[in-house]
Amino acid sequence: MSRATHCLAASCDDYRRLAERRLPRFLFDYIDGGAGDEHTLAANCRDFQRVHLRQRVLCDVENPDTRCELIGQAASMPLALAPLGMAGLYARRGEAQAARAAAAAGVPFSLSTVGICSLAEVQAASGKNAWFQLYMLRDREAVQGLLQQALANGCDTLLFTVDLPVAGIRRRDIRNGMLDPGWRGKLAKASQLARRPGWLLDVGIRGKPHHFGSLTDQVADPNDLRAFKAWLDAQFDPCVTWDDIRWLRQQWPGKLVLKGILEPDDALQALDCGADGIVLSNHGGRQLDGVSSTIRQLPAVAEALDGRLPILLDGGIRSGVDILKALALGAQGVMIGRPWAWALAAGGEAAVAQLLASLQCELAVAMALCGVKSLAAIDGGLLAPDQRG
Ligand SMILES: Cc1cc2nc3c(=O)[nH]c(=O)nc-3n(C[C@H](O)[C@H](O)[C@H](O)COP(=O)(O)O)c2cc1C
C-alpha cells in the first residue's frame, strides 16, 4: 500500500481546507453544508468518536486483508463512492475523474441522477464499474428510460434514493445567494466566481458542457440549465410509496439498493420489497435536521435485519478507523460522500486516488491494532464492552 502523496493532505479535513481555497463559495457550501442548523450533519461525525475500540496485542497481524464483496461486486475494501449531484463542477469532468480513481483503487463509484457527466462517459472512465443512483420522477416513462440507459451502459447496481421526497432546507444556499434568481443572487455569485479565476477557467469554461448528462433526452435544450432545473423541480415526486418500490423491483433486473433508510421498520420493508441491500443514510445530514446520526442507528437496524440484507452505511465516515467501527457495529461496507468531493476539488483524480489509498491503509492499520487480519473477523467483539448493544 502506497503512502506517497500527490497533494499535502493527510486527512479528510485537509482535503476540505484545500477544496475551500479552490471552489467558489456557493459550490463549497453546497458540498459542505447540511439542513437546518446542521445538528445532524455534525452528529454524523461526532458520534463516531463515541464508539470505542479494543486495542489487542500479540495477535500476528501481518498483511491485513481488506478485500471483500460489496453488493455482490468484488472490491479492494468495503467502501464505495456515494452519489453526489453536480460533481462535474467540483473539478473538470469531475465524475469521470473520480470514477477513474475509484476503478483504479478497486471500489465502486456511484453516479448521481443529477451528475454532470453521462453514465456512458463515467462507464468509459471506470471500465463499467459504476453504480447508478436514481430518484423517483413523476414521469414513470422517464424512469423506465433511465433504467434502460443504465442497463445499456452495463450498469447492474441501482441505488434508489428514498430520503428525498422533498428537498431539505439548506440555509447556506440562501445566505450565499445560490437560491436567489434575482440581481442580488447574481451579484453574489459573480463576486464569488471572480475570487476563483483558476476554477472559472479550468472547470467553468474548459469543463463544459455542464448539463445533467443522464437527463439530456428529457429537455428540449440540454444547454439551457434553467429549463433543466425547472423540469427537474417539477419531476421530484413526493407521492412515492412502498408500492412504487415494488413497481421498481419489477422494472429493474439488476441489484436494487435502497438509499436513505434510517429506521429498523423501513429496513424491514425494504427486505419485504425485494431490495438487495440498503444504504443506512440520512443524506449526509442534508434532509431532516434532528434525526439521529447513522452510526447511532446502525445497531438497531442491523439487529432488525439480522443478516438478511447487506447494510452500507454513509454519513460521517472520515477515516479508516470509522470504516472499522461501522463494520464492527454490523455494516457490510460504507460509502463516502463529502470526502471524495473535497479531494476531487483539491486535486482531481490523483487526489481522489490518494484519499482512497490512505483510507485503505488506515483501515488495514486499524485492523492490525485491533488484532484482526480479515474483514470476516470484525464484529462486536472489537468494541469496548459497554458498546456491544
Ligand atoms: C454535495 C452533495 C450532493 C449529494 N447529492 C446526492 C445525490 O444526487 N443523490 C443521492 O442519493 N445522495 C446525494 N447526496 C448524499 C450522499 O450520497 C451521501 O449520502 C452523503 O454525502 C454521505 O455523507 P458524508 O458526506 O458525510 O459522507 C449528496 C451529498 C452531498 C454532500
Coordinates of N, CA and C in Angstrom, one line a residue, residues 12 38 80 169-170 188 247-248 270 287 325 346:
C12 N -9.3 13.9 5.8 CA -10.4 14.5 5.0 C -10.5 16.0 5.3
E38 N -27.8 22.2 11.0 CA -26.7 21.3 10.7 C -26.3 20.4 12.0
A80 N -17.5 2.4 -1.0 CA -17.9 2.8 -2.3 C -18.1 4.4 -2.3
I169 N -34.1 21.9 3.8 CA -33.9 23.3 3.7 C -32.4 23.6 4.1
R170 N -31.7 24.1 3.2 CA -30.2 24.3 3.4 C -30.0 25.8 3.5
A188 N -23.9 38.2 -6.0 CA -23.2 37.4 -5.0 C -22.4 36.3 -5.7
W247 N -43.0 -1.7 -7.7 CA -43.1 -1.5 -9.2 C -41.7 -1.4 -9.8
L248 N -40.8 -0.7 -9.1 CA -39.4 -0.6 -9.5 C -38.7 -1.9 -9.5
A270 N -37.9 -2.7 3.3 CA -37.0 -2.8 2.1 C -36.8 -4.3 1.8
Q287 N -31.1 16.5 4.9 CA -32.6 16.4 4.7 C -33.3 16.8 6.0
K325 N -15.2 0.8 12.6 CA -16.2 0.9 13.6 C -17.6 0.6 13.0
A346 N -9.9 19.4 -4.6 CA -8.5 19.8 -4.2 C -7.5 19.4 -5.2

